[in-house]
XYZ file of N, CA and C in Angstrom:
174
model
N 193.323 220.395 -29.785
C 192.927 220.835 -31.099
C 191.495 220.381 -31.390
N 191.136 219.383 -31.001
C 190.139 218.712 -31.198
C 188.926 219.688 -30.267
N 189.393 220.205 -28.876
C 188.537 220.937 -28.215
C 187.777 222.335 -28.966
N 188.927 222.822 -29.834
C 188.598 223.931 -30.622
C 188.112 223.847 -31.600
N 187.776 222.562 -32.401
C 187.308 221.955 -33.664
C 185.818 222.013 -33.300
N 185.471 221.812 -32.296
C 184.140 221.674 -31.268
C 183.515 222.867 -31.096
N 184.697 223.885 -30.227
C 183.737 225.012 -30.191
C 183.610 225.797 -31.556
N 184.082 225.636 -32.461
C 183.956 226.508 -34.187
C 182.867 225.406 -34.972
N 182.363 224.225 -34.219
C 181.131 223.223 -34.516
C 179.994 224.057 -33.779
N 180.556 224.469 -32.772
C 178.910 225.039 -31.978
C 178.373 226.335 -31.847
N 179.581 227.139 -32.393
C 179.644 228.516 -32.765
C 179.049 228.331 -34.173
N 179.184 227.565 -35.098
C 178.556 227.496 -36.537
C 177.172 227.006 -36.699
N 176.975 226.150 -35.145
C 175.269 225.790 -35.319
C 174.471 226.712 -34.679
N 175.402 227.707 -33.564
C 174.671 228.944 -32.903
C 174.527 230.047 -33.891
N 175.571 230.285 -35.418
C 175.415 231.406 -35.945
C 174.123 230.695 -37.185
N 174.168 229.316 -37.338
C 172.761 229.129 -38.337
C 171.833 229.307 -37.683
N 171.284 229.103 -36.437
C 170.305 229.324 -35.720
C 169.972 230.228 -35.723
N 170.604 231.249 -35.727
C 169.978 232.908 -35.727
C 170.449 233.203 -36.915
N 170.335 232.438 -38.139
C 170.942 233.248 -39.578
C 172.181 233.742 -40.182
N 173.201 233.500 -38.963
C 174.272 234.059 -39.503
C 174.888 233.411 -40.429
N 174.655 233.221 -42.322
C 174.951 232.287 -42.751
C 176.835 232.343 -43.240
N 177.092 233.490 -43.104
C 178.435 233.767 -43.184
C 179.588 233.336 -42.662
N 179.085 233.756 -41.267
C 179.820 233.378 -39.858
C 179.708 231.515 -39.579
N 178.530 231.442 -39.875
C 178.213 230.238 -39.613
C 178.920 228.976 -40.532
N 179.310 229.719 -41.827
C 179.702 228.804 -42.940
C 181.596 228.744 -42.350
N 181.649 230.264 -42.318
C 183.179 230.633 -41.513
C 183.422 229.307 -40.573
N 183.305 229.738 -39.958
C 183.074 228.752 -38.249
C 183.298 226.715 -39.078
N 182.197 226.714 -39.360
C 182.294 225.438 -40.278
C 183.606 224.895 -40.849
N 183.673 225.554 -41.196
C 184.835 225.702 -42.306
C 185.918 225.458 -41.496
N 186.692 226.076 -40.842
C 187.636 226.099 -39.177
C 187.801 224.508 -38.837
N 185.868 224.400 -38.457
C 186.127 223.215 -37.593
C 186.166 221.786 -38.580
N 186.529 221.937 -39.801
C 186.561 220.622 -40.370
C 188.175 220.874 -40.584
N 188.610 221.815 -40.657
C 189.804 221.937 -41.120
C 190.661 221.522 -40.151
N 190.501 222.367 -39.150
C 190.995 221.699 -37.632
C 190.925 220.001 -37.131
N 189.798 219.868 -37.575
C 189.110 218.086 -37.435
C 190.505 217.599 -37.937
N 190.702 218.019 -39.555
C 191.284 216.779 -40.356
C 193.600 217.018 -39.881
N 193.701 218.167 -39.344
C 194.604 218.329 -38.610
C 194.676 217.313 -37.648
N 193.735 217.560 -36.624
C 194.478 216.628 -35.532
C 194.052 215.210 -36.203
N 193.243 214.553 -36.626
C 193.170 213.385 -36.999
C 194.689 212.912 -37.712
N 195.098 213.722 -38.723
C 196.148 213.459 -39.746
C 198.034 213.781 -38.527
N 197.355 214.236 -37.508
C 198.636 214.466 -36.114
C 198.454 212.905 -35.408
N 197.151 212.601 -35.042
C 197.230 211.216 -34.824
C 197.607 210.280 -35.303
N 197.382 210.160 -36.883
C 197.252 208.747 -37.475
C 199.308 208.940 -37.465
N 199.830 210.033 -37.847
C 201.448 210.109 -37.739
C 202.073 209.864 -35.989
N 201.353 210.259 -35.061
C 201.905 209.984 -33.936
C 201.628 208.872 -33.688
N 200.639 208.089 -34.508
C 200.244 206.537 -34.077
C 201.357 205.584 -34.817
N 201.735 206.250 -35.901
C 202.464 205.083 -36.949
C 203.716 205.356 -36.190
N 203.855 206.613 -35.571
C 205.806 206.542 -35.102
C 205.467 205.966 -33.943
N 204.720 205.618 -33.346
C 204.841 204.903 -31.772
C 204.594 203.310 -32.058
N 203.692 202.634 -33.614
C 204.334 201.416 -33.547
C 205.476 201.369 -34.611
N 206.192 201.579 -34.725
C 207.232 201.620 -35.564
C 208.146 201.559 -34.810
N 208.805 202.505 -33.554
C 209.402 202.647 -32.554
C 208.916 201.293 -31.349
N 207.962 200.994 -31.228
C 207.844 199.666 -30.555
C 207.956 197.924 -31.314
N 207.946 198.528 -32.708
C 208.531 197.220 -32.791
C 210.167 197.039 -33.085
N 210.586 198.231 -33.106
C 212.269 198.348 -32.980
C 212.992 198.117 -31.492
N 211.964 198.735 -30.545
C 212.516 198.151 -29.035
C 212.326 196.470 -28.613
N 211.405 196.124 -29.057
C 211.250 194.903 -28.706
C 211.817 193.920 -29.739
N 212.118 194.472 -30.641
C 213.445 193.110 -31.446
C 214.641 192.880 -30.781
């Protein structure tokens, strides 16, 4: 997810570069949205893996 957050980052600095302020804002837009997805998939797959390790090791 994070790979695709990237290319809709470099697709949005390739469409300001040549003006596309539409596409470019589009694109933007994607890749923060995407950003705060997988971040907010991590910080939950991080809390269930110590939560689950401190239940195995009691």
């Amino acid at each position: 997810m994070l790979k695709l957050a990237l290319f809709f980052l470099i697709v949005s600095l390739i469409a300001g570069v040549f003006g596309f302020s539409g596409i470019s804002a589009a694109s933007a837009g994607m890749a923060k949205i995407l950003f705060f997805i997988a971040i907010t998939i991590f910080v939950v797959v991080l809390l269930i893996g110590l939560f689950t390790a401190r239940s195995l090791s009691s």
